[in-house]
């Protein structure tokens, strides 16, 4: 087929894909398709969101399949993108299927369809690539049959980037197993020059990449275009506090064009903002990493159909969600990276002439950045300890079995193992993880560089807020866009389109919502698995007679309301002192709401719990005055006796207790807490429920162990009351 004939056929597929008989490929879309279909090359496409990267691989798929090629395999990071892609493929007559964590019941059928040759496109989540069964039994046959490999959101491959995902690096194995001449396409909208080079290298396109736009068929093709989005009008609104931001959003949401997304930095904030906006009459839905899959899918459909004004979302809705007429993106809080910010705002204005993009930064942003930064690759001693444990095991160790033996929480341990797997030091097999025995070096220099990069990105976000220059130009320069120039549309170029005024009534309502204290504290009901490995003979369900009841906290540290008050007070180096009056009053309000609420001791319900008969405080070396004064205030206001304090046994230092996984936490707590004799006698004599007071709870295990001691001493119930939950 000649180039002209191929171009005509490609345009015809595009017309079916977009439903427009007059549609024609962009020049760079055509160049990428020609490289893949006619020249069977590898290509890396770095283009702005909305440019049409998916059109490249769908058109290429149709043309390759017409010529007898095997199915296209698309490695895609998010379910939202997968659902969009399946629908888009169908419009072009392309049969697409998915294999991901949300549809395990369909995997066997999908694999049969692949074997029968009826699947044109298979979308696979990166996590599947190292699932032992998929990797060993499905992937080899799939790689042998693949007609085109597509790596979507390819910046995830690079740990220099803002959204590194170690599962993506398993693509090296698949690339190595591809038969000669199978084309490969990598796409992303959010890669600066360093990430682009790293992705190209990891895809095996680095040394031979033609970045000058040439069509040398002996090299890979890199197509990088300008990143301006002419529909986006960027702006920043600097508001005094969280109440002003919430009030502004409630008053101005309806004035924003069409429907859109309100991004928050944490799950707690997303749920908090969603609840408040609903109270104010707005039709919104929450979308976070904790949202059930069915609810996520319904929320996506509601936004696509404009049945909601906005999704209030975390970065779980970051990549791949495709709604061309999305009219606005508002951020309540700054992301830690301008590249991540560009990616998220790029959801808006893809098929409309004008979309509003607003950033409302908050003073809690940097504390949240620091928290997520703390989840980076672990220190070398933790990595070495994990490798030692695996090397000494006589069988594969699952995550639950390995977790008690190392000082890492489950999600951080799993991420670390995936990196070690890619590096060849460990291997995932059925039943868990094995040591390969291969030598491994901790890349101190690389991890330090990545940390410095993160710090530089955070400073760039501060500068984005402060800049008096063009905001779009600023973002484009952060992505190394050589064509960056003033946009003429942002608030600094064209003047602000929104003022910061909010009515007194709206502000009062927002303050009332944010200052409303009280969050439930769910008790621990099951002992963690693997405690026998650390010498503790506890397992299974905690007996009901030894459990704490559902407790209360004043707020979450990640809240945009009480979190802003509690974070500095409970910071690691904050001075100890008596509980502030406003905090004490709020805790009393929490107690009053608790008492009057469902099942509360003042609710009048037939099955209501009995009224507390006393107050017990937790010992602390860090904040003894704070906790003791809080217990005393509750005792005074509630007219309850202060029964005493749970103490640490001699030789146990609570400040050294690791913030690691549950088994390691319990290992340190085992034997560390005890009830003084006078407290045991007082609890037994009181003969009723007691309030257990502490400053904050992280894992919940200190409260669980303390509650067990109190219940065994005769407390009818233990009602935990703390100032803060972590998030």
XYZ file of C-alpha atoms in Angstrom:
727
model
C 0.000 0.000 0.000
C 1.393 3.406 -0.971
C 1.673 6.287 1.497
C -1.260 8.037 -0.162
C -3.439 4.942 0.064
C -2.428 4.374 3.669
C -3.213 7.997 4.523
C -6.660 7.704 2.923
C -7.395 4.512 4.850
C -6.159 6.074 8.093
C -8.378 9.150 7.662
C -11.370 6.871 7.028
C -10.781 5.052 10.335
C -10.447 8.391 12.142
C -13.761 9.563 10.672
C -15.482 6.480 12.110
C -13.722 6.923 15.441
C -14.847 10.522 15.979
C -18.128 10.300 14.065
C -17.185 13.071 11.614
C -16.852 12.216 7.890
C -14.695 15.313 7.385
C -12.175 14.445 10.112
C -8.531 14.297 9.050
C -5.413 13.312 10.954
C -3.010 15.920 12.253
C 0.349 15.792 10.534
C 2.148 14.342 13.559
C -0.651 11.822 14.110
C -0.146 10.651 10.545
C 3.644 10.486 10.961
C 3.273 8.333 14.078
C 0.757 6.020 12.357
C 2.991 5.657 9.289
C 5.966 4.825 11.524
C 3.953 2.132 13.312
C 2.051 0.618 10.380
C 4.309 1.040 7.355
C 7.733 1.018 9.031
C 7.007 -1.112 12.134
C 9.023 1.273 14.292
C 8.965 2.324 17.917
C 7.620 5.796 18.657
C 7.331 8.056 21.699
C 4.619 10.718 21.438
C 4.677 13.586 23.949
C 1.690 15.805 23.216
C -0.770 17.874 25.225
C -3.995 16.345 26.537
C -6.718 16.473 23.925
C -4.211 16.318 21.045
C -5.471 12.876 19.986
C -2.893 10.346 21.129
C -5.540 7.632 21.441
C -6.526 8.222 17.815
C -2.993 7.218 16.827
C -3.173 3.781 18.376
C -6.778 3.067 17.412
C -6.216 4.014 13.784
C -2.955 2.049 13.731
C -4.746 -0.935 15.281
C -7.470 -0.934 12.634
C -4.923 -0.773 9.817
C -2.684 -3.465 11.273
C -5.631 -5.785 11.945
C -6.885 -5.353 8.368
C -3.491 -6.615 7.240
C -3.643 -9.679 9.480
C -1.780 -8.290 12.487
C -2.306 -9.552 15.985
C -4.204 -7.693 18.694
C -2.988 -4.400 20.124
C -2.012 -4.532 23.799
C -2.461 -1.247 25.649
C -0.888 -0.946 29.082
C -3.072 1.597 30.816
C -2.914 2.823 34.422
C -6.469 3.699 35.393
C -9.889 2.121 35.117
C -11.453 5.419 34.042
C -9.216 5.477 30.991
C -9.966 1.843 30.201
C -13.713 2.375 30.218
C -13.367 5.431 27.972
C -11.100 3.558 25.576
C -13.418 0.560 25.204
C -16.271 2.872 24.248
C -14.107 4.872 21.846
C -12.808 1.727 20.136
C -16.330 0.459 19.550
C -17.145 3.598 17.556
C -14.427 2.641 15.082
C -15.562 -0.976 14.875
C -12.712 -2.143 17.097
C -13.497 -4.832 19.677
C -11.673 -3.933 22.907
C -11.505 -5.904 26.153
C -9.836 -5.294 29.500
C -8.044 -7.304 32.164
C -7.777 -5.411 35.432
C -8.534 -5.672 39.144
C -12.175 -4.657 38.643
C -13.217 -7.529 36.354
C -11.579 -10.798 37.539
C -14.763 -12.697 36.719
C -14.205 -11.864 33.026
C -10.525 -12.821 32.747
C -11.059 -16.410 31.597
C -13.562 -15.314 28.940
C -11.259 -12.541 27.719
C -8.341 -14.966 27.420
C -10.523 -17.350 25.395
C -11.560 -14.514 23.078
C -7.907 -13.550 22.604
C -7.096 -17.145 21.697
C -9.979 -17.163 19.201
C -8.649 -13.988 17.574
C -11.794 -11.931 18.198
C -10.148 -9.265 20.371
C -8.645 -6.295 18.507
C -7.449 -4.384 21.574
C -6.604 -5.663 25.050
C -6.218 -3.058 27.778
C -4.104 -4.322 30.665
C -3.367 -2.618 33.966
C 0.379 -2.485 34.752
C -0.172 -4.525 37.923
C -1.219 -7.496 35.768
C 2.229 -7.600 34.155
C 3.775 -9.075 37.273
C 0.880 -11.158 38.479
C 2.504 -14.626 38.525
C -0.271 -16.433 36.674
C -0.649 -13.703 34.050
C 3.121 -13.214 33.694
C 3.913 -16.918 33.350
C 0.875 -18.263 31.488
C -0.747 -15.414 29.561
C 1.955 -12.837 28.868
C 4.324 -15.054 26.814
C 1.545 -16.075 24.405
C 0.224 -12.529 24.304
C 3.658 -11.076 23.545
C 4.134 -13.615 20.755
C 0.787 -12.665 19.186
C 0.850 -8.917 19.753
C 0.542 -6.753 16.671
C 1.154 -3.428 18.438
C 2.220 -2.602 21.997
C 0.997 0.709 23.416
C 2.249 2.192 26.686
C -0.210 4.888 27.706
C 0.723 7.514 30.324
C 4.314 6.444 29.776
C 5.737 8.992 32.221
C 4.758 6.453 34.936
C 7.785 4.407 33.862
C 10.206 7.038 35.119
C 11.043 7.489 38.784
C 12.288 10.939 37.802
C 8.671 11.830 37.083
C 5.814 12.805 39.384
C 3.837 9.574 39.158
C 6.356 6.723 39.094
C 4.774 3.243 39.163
C 7.217 0.345 39.466
C 4.791 -2.089 37.819
C 5.293 -0.166 34.595
C 8.950 -1.132 34.484
C 7.933 -4.761 33.920
C 7.430 -3.618 30.345
C 11.135 -4.238 29.800
C 10.379 -7.968 29.945
C 7.502 -7.711 27.513
C 9.539 -5.558 25.135
C 12.349 -8.089 25.199
C 9.907 -10.898 24.358
C 8.253 -9.156 21.406
C 9.001 -10.720 18.038
C 11.131 -8.592 15.689
C 9.208 -5.960 13.798
C 6.379 -5.472 16.296
C 5.794 -1.713 16.566
C 5.680 0.000 19.946
C 3.988 3.290 20.816
C 4.485 5.184 24.084
C 2.340 8.218 24.835
C 2.188 10.893 27.525
C 1.187 14.501 27.973
C 3.267 15.185 31.069
C 6.956 14.580 30.554
C 9.733 17.125 30.722
C 12.964 16.551 28.817
C 14.555 14.442 31.582
C 11.531 12.152 31.904
C 11.206 11.885 28.121
C 14.815 10.717 27.850
C 14.375 8.250 30.710
C 11.186 6.782 29.224
C 12.845 6.449 25.831
C 15.796 4.677 27.418
C 13.646 2.269 29.420
C 11.530 1.436 26.394
C 14.680 0.593 24.491
C 14.332 3.655 22.289
C 16.968 5.850 23.897
C 20.174 5.512 21.967
C 18.484 5.257 18.607
C 15.723 7.810 19.112
C 15.262 10.375 16.370
C 14.135 13.476 18.243
C 14.756 15.844 15.381
C 11.628 14.765 13.533
C 13.481 12.777 10.903
C 11.992 9.627 9.480
C 15.078 7.460 9.766
C 13.524 3.997 9.784
C 16.506 2.607 11.672
C 15.685 4.646 14.751
C 12.709 5.272 17.003
C 10.567 8.297 16.336
C 10.053 10.876 19.098
C 7.282 13.368 18.415
C 7.086 16.185 20.924
C 4.681 19.038 20.340
C 3.839 22.352 22.012
C 1.848 21.973 25.219
C -0.329 25.079 25.107
C -4.048 24.534 25.616
C -5.747 27.511 23.983
C -9.057 26.781 25.706
C -7.725 26.994 29.263
C -7.857 30.195 31.310
C -5.640 29.741 34.357
C -6.001 31.665 37.597
C -5.044 31.623 41.270
C -7.262 32.834 44.101
C -5.374 33.516 47.322
C -8.006 33.258 50.065
C -7.309 33.726 53.801
C -8.292 30.281 55.093
C -10.172 27.061 54.468
C -13.537 28.595 55.388
C -13.118 31.312 52.749
C -12.182 28.706 50.135
C -15.164 26.509 50.934
C -17.519 29.497 51.009
C -16.144 30.817 47.716
C -16.661 27.459 46.048
C -20.218 27.112 47.360
C -21.108 30.605 46.101
C -19.366 30.402 42.720
C -19.712 26.763 41.655
C -22.844 27.391 39.616
C -21.142 30.289 37.812
C -18.416 28.025 36.459
C -19.076 26.805 32.897
C -20.620 23.394 32.338
C -19.589 20.593 34.639
C -16.129 19.899 35.983
C -13.803 18.550 38.631
C -12.913 19.921 42.060
C -9.604 18.371 43.115
C -8.546 17.989 46.754
C -5.267 16.650 48.133
C -6.720 14.060 50.503
C -9.602 11.622 50.733
C -10.816 13.294 53.941
C -10.983 16.693 52.245
C -12.846 15.260 49.237
C -15.483 13.716 51.468
C -15.719 16.858 53.599
C -16.135 19.189 50.609
C -18.642 16.857 48.939
C -20.814 16.745 52.049
C -20.782 20.533 52.433
C -21.550 21.292 48.789
C -24.467 18.883 48.917
C -25.777 20.681 51.987
C -25.630 23.915 49.996
C -27.767 22.385 47.246
C -25.093 21.465 44.713
C -25.249 18.161 42.840
C -21.771 16.715 43.339
C -20.208 13.298 43.956
C -17.022 12.167 45.672
C -14.338 10.227 43.746
C -11.297 8.938 45.654
C -9.057 5.919 45.973
C -11.428 4.624 48.665
C -14.532 4.887 46.483
C -15.943 1.477 45.567
C -15.499 0.569 41.909
C -19.243 0.525 41.165
C -19.620 3.977 42.733
C -16.646 5.267 40.749
C -18.150 4.055 37.507
C -21.507 5.641 38.358
C -19.785 8.926 39.224
C -17.911 8.915 35.903
C -21.132 8.248 34.003
C -22.957 10.994 35.899
C -20.244 13.520 35.043
C -20.098 12.443 31.405
C -23.881 12.887 31.164
C -23.790 16.214 33.080
C -26.019 14.791 35.799
C -23.649 16.284 38.379
C -22.102 19.725 38.451
C -18.772 18.351 39.618
C -16.845 15.387 40.901
C -14.927 16.241 44.057
C -11.883 14.077 43.479
C -8.391 13.178 44.559
C -5.663 12.305 42.060
C -7.470 8.966 41.626
C -9.212 10.794 38.763
C -5.916 12.117 37.416
C -5.110 10.277 34.207
C -7.218 9.095 31.357
C -10.665 10.439 32.182
C -11.992 11.778 28.900
C -14.847 14.289 28.845
C -14.261 16.698 25.949
C -16.719 19.326 27.202
C -15.380 19.490 30.770
C -15.823 23.172 31.595
C -13.678 23.716 34.679
C -11.087 22.307 37.039
C -10.747 23.807 40.511
C -8.034 22.760 42.951
C -8.674 23.197 46.668
C -5.015 22.908 47.553
C -1.876 22.806 45.428
C -0.479 19.548 44.065
C 3.189 19.098 44.906
C 4.316 19.191 41.267
C 3.566 21.607 38.419
C 3.747 18.628 36.048
C 1.045 16.811 38.024
C -0.951 20.043 38.102
C -0.707 20.447 34.328
C -1.867 16.888 33.858
C -4.924 17.347 36.059
C -5.996 20.696 34.608
C -5.598 19.154 31.161
C -8.809 17.228 31.771
C -10.699 20.479 31.012
C -11.427 22.239 27.735
C -10.562 19.440 25.327
C -13.657 19.951 23.173
C -14.865 23.441 24.134
C -13.498 26.883 23.342
C -13.201 28.051 26.944
C -12.644 26.338 30.290
C -11.827 27.802 33.685
C -8.883 26.503 35.705
C -8.543 27.853 39.243
C -6.091 27.069 42.025
C -7.107 27.894 45.605
C -3.958 27.106 47.630
C -4.191 26.341 51.355
C -1.791 26.549 54.242
C -2.211 22.822 54.889
C -0.754 21.983 51.458
C 2.866 21.718 52.517
C 2.120 19.419 55.464
C 0.321 17.107 53.046
C 3.263 17.264 50.613
C 5.598 16.253 53.449
C 3.388 13.316 54.381
C 3.357 11.894 50.858
C 7.109 12.520 50.536
C 7.596 10.355 53.644
C 6.263 7.389 51.658
C 9.199 7.450 49.217
C 11.605 4.527 48.710
C 12.669 3.244 52.161
C 16.120 3.717 53.707
C 18.768 1.138 52.857
C 18.622 -0.652 56.223
C 14.932 -1.469 55.710
C 15.612 -2.758 52.210
C 18.542 -4.890 53.387
C 16.457 -6.316 56.221
C 13.746 -7.361 53.754
C 16.282 -9.026 51.479
C 17.798 -10.863 54.459
C 14.410 -12.175 55.572
C 13.584 -13.417 52.067
C 17.028 -14.984 51.667
C 16.604 -16.899 54.925
C 13.121 -18.174 54.158
C 12.599 -21.745 52.976
C 9.481 -20.843 50.984
C 7.893 -17.833 49.270
C 6.660 -15.223 51.738
C 3.382 -13.420 51.145
C 2.997 -9.784 52.117
C 1.071 -10.695 55.314
C 3.806 -13.178 56.264
C 6.661 -10.812 55.441
C 5.168 -7.693 56.991
C 5.629 -8.690 60.662
C 9.325 -9.307 60.053
C 10.196 -5.873 58.648
C 9.478 -2.333 59.800
C 7.429 -1.244 56.802
C 3.717 -0.826 56.267
C 1.980 -2.989 53.701
C 1.660 -0.510 50.819
C 5.213 0.785 51.189
C 6.593 -2.749 51.469
C 4.746 -3.825 48.324
C 6.029 -0.852 46.318
C 9.583 -1.531 47.472
C 9.320 -5.214 46.484
C 8.108 -4.245 43.021
C 11.189 -2.059 42.555
C 13.439 -4.871 43.794
C 11.655 -7.232 41.405
C 12.426 -4.969 38.463
C 16.025 -4.736 39.681
C 16.242 -8.546 39.753
C 16.822 -8.917 43.499
C 13.472 -10.594 44.243
C 10.802 -12.373 42.249
C 7.065 -12.617 42.716
C 5.758 -16.172 42.448
C 2.587 -17.977 43.442
C 2.438 -17.784 47.203
C 4.503 -14.637 47.604
C 8.026 -13.340 47.099
C 11.408 -15.057 46.766
C 14.974 -13.810 46.932
C 16.831 -14.408 43.656
C 20.219 -14.247 45.334
C 21.378 -11.776 42.704
C 23.619 -8.927 43.938
C 21.819 -5.655 44.471
C 23.100 -2.152 45.199
C 21.160 0.639 46.893
C 21.260 3.531 44.451
C 21.770 6.260 47.045
C 22.661 8.892 44.488
C 19.569 8.279 42.380
C 17.150 8.300 45.325
C 18.757 11.470 46.686
C 18.399 13.075 43.263
C 14.736 12.113 43.107
C 14.188 13.691 46.548
C 15.897 16.879 45.407
C 13.716 16.836 42.309
C 10.623 16.582 44.492
C 11.793 19.573 46.530
C 12.411 21.554 43.353
C 8.920 20.722 42.102
C 7.398 21.902 45.371
C 9.272 25.191 45.099
C 8.017 25.518 41.529
C 4.418 25.191 42.766
C 5.064 27.958 45.295
C 6.445 30.074 42.476
C 3.412 29.280 40.290
C 1.185 30.778 42.987
C 3.419 33.855 43.390
C 4.302 34.564 39.781
C 3.153 37.763 38.100
C 4.029 36.339 34.695
C 1.958 34.132 32.409
C 0.803 31.020 34.223
C 0.475 28.803 31.145
C 3.937 29.805 29.994
C 5.230 28.938 33.469
C 3.730 25.423 33.310
C 4.956 24.850 29.775
C 8.497 25.809 30.756
C 8.312 23.334 33.653
C 7.646 20.705 30.994
C 10.580 21.960 28.881
C 8.280 23.176 26.127
C 10.637 25.180 23.892
C 7.732 27.034 22.289
C 6.397 28.402 25.598
C 5.128 31.982 25.301
C 2.575 34.193 27.098
C -0.930 32.816 26.614
C -2.893 36.069 26.784
C -5.694 34.303 28.711
C -4.617 33.697 32.317
C -5.346 36.060 35.179
C -1.878 37.623 34.919
C -2.129 38.126 31.151
C -5.758 39.209 30.821
C -6.831 40.151 34.340
C -8.659 38.119 36.959
C -12.117 36.897 35.981
C -13.110 36.036 39.551
C -12.773 38.131 42.686
C -12.160 36.765 46.163
C -15.292 38.177 47.753
C -17.649 35.902 49.682
C -20.780 36.912 51.543
C -20.825 37.010 55.311
C -23.608 34.429 55.396
C -21.683 31.994 53.194
C -18.551 32.464 55.288
C -20.454 31.845 58.526
C -21.960 28.647 57.118
C -18.573 27.398 55.926
C -16.963 28.171 59.266
C -19.766 26.390 61.055
C -19.201 23.313 58.920
C -15.417 23.291 59.292
C -15.560 24.000 62.998
C -18.080 21.242 63.640
C -16.009 18.779 65.635
C -16.186 15.024 65.727
C -14.979 12.050 63.699
C -15.610 8.402 64.524
C -12.622 6.296 65.596
C -13.118 2.736 64.420
C -11.680 0.184 66.866
C -9.387 -2.664 65.957
C -11.363 -5.892 65.790
C -8.803 -8.390 64.399
C -5.227 -9.087 65.431
C -2.826 -8.737 62.478
C -1.592 -11.886 60.802
C 1.889 -13.176 61.441
C 2.230 -12.178 65.112
C 3.707 -15.577 65.973
C 6.692 -14.632 63.795
C 7.521 -11.835 66.243
C 6.843 -13.897 69.355
C 3.264 -12.825 70.138
C 0.669 -15.570 70.533
C -2.376 -13.582 69.425
C -4.393 -14.221 66.283
C -7.839 -13.986 64.798
C -10.659 -11.821 66.112
C -10.136 -9.793 69.259
C -12.755 -11.065 71.729
C -15.708 -8.685 71.992
C -15.121 -8.549 75.743
C -11.633 -7.116 75.130
C -12.371 -4.654 72.321
C -12.712 -0.901 72.504
C -15.994 0.649 71.428
C -16.235 2.996 68.447
C -14.626 6.183 69.707
C -14.421 9.817 68.727
C -11.731 12.233 67.560
C -11.942 15.999 67.363
C -10.737 15.889 63.742
C -8.319 14.502 61.168
C -4.894 16.013 60.619
C -5.688 16.095 56.908
C -8.958 17.990 57.387
C -9.147 21.496 55.957
C -11.027 22.522 59.107
C -9.788 21.193 62.452
C -6.743 19.723 60.757
C -5.299 23.219 60.352
C -5.703 23.797 64.099
C -4.402 20.422 65.225
C -1.406 19.950 62.913
C 0.857 22.610 64.471
C -0.246 21.655 67.984
C 0.636 17.981 67.463
C 3.703 18.450 65.271
C 6.780 16.439 66.258
C 8.648 19.383 67.791
C 5.664 21.359 69.095
C 6.023 22.353 72.772
C 3.941 20.510 75.360
C 1.402 22.480 77.349
C -2.150 22.519 78.696
C -4.929 21.899 76.215
C -5.987 25.225 74.628
C -9.419 26.488 75.663
C -10.897 26.384 72.146
C -9.760 22.793 71.686
C -11.100 21.757 75.090
C -14.470 23.355 74.338
C -14.623 21.550 70.994
C -13.860 18.205 72.666
C -16.724 18.838 75.081
C -18.970 19.472 72.065
C -17.827 16.143 70.600
C -18.761 14.416 73.857
C -22.157 16.106 73.919
C -22.912 15.064 70.312
C -21.707 11.553 71.089
C -23.969 11.314 74.130
C -27.057 12.512 72.235
C -26.325 10.570 69.034
C -27.614 7.117 68.058
C -26.817 4.685 70.848
C -25.319 7.454 72.984
C -25.801 7.367 76.738
C -28.063 10.451 76.648
C -30.029 9.404 73.545
C -32.846 7.700 75.432
C -32.649 4.697 73.105
C -33.545 1.334 74.706
C -30.187 -0.135 73.683
C -28.112 2.949 74.514
C -24.744 2.420 76.154
C -24.396 3.275 79.826
C -23.026 6.673 80.832
C -19.242 6.723 81.364
C -18.255 6.372 85.011
C -14.735 7.728 84.812
C -11.835 9.089 82.752
C -8.512 7.319 82.084
C -5.584 9.032 80.351
C -2.678 7.581 78.384
C 0.854 8.191 79.577
C 3.110 10.199 77.243
C 6.689 11.399 77.303
C 6.028 13.851 74.478
C 2.807 15.566 75.586
C 2.060 14.624 79.210
C 0.722 18.087 80.114
C -1.565 18.178 77.082
C -3.101 14.748 77.755
C -3.387 15.153 81.516
C -4.970 18.589 81.200
C -7.419 17.297 78.573
C -8.409 14.430 80.866
C -8.830 16.848 83.767
C -11.033 19.205 81.729
C -13.271 16.326 80.610
C -13.445 15.075 84.198
C -14.442 18.503 85.452
C -17.029 19.330 82.796
C -18.526 15.825 82.756
C -18.419 15.482 86.549
C -16.596 12.217 86.151
C -13.796 10.964 88.401
C -10.295 10.980 86.908
C -9.419 7.358 87.593
C -5.730 7.513 86.672
C -3.297 6.993 83.815
C -2.127 3.950 81.879
C 1.652 3.925 82.169
C 4.600 2.554 80.249
C 6.541 -0.201 81.924
C 10.121 0.649 82.935
C 12.499 0.351 80.000
C 9.868 1.002 77.350
C 10.277 4.284 75.545
C 7.115 5.295 73.644
C 8.989 7.877 71.593
C 10.940 5.015 70.011
C 7.852 3.088 68.944
C 8.140 2.723 65.167
C 5.425 4.051 62.883
C 5.611 0.911 60.797
C 3.268 -1.990 60.174
C 0.782 -3.448 62.626
C 2.833 -6.477 63.679
C 5.932 -4.408 64.381
C 3.832 -1.889 66.289
C 2.362 -4.639 68.471
C 5.806 -6.144 68.991
C 6.917 -2.888 70.606
C 3.682 -2.513 72.580
C 3.788 -6.096 73.875
C 4.343 -5.756 77.613
C 4.987 -2.030 77.320
C 1.699 -0.775 78.773
C 0.434 -1.585 82.237
C -2.223 -0.454 84.687
C -0.923 0.742 88.045
C -2.576 -1.036 90.969
C -4.594 1.998 92.042
C -5.963 2.407 88.505
C -6.921 -1.273 88.274
C -8.765 -1.021 91.574
C -10.486 2.220 90.545
C -11.659 0.751 87.227
C -13.011 -2.346 88.945
C -14.797 -0.279 91.603
C -16.278 2.129 89.042
C -18.050 -0.813 87.381
C -19.035 0.800 84.078
C -17.763 2.338 80.823
C -14.668 4.535 80.931
C -13.415 7.249 78.587
C -9.850 6.600 77.390
C -8.165 9.910 76.515
C -5.109 10.339 74.264
C -3.723 13.052 72.006
C -3.928 11.143 68.718
C -4.108 7.668 67.235
C -2.187 6.531 64.187
C -2.471 2.767 63.724
C -5.071 2.256 66.489
C -3.021 -0.411 68.224
C -2.087 1.607 71.311
C -5.780 2.191 71.957
C -6.529 -1.493 71.284
C -3.905 -2.738 73.745
C -4.932 -0.178 76.371
C -8.606 -1.079 75.936
C -7.792 -4.760 76.369
C -6.054 -4.008 79.684
C -8.969 -1.899 80.907
C -11.598 -4.450 79.864
C -9.667 -7.206 81.645
C -9.531 -4.970 84.729
C -13.319 -4.739 84.779
C -14.323 -1.843 82.524
C -17.742 -2.556 80.989
C -16.800 -0.553 77.862
C -13.802 1.508 76.774
C -14.692 4.662 74.823
C -11.603 6.121 73.099
C -11.503 9.923 72.869
C -8.561 11.509 71.018
C -7.782 14.860 69.505
C -6.700 13.677 66.067
C -6.752 10.919 63.487
C -3.962 10.889 60.882
C -6.096 11.296 57.764
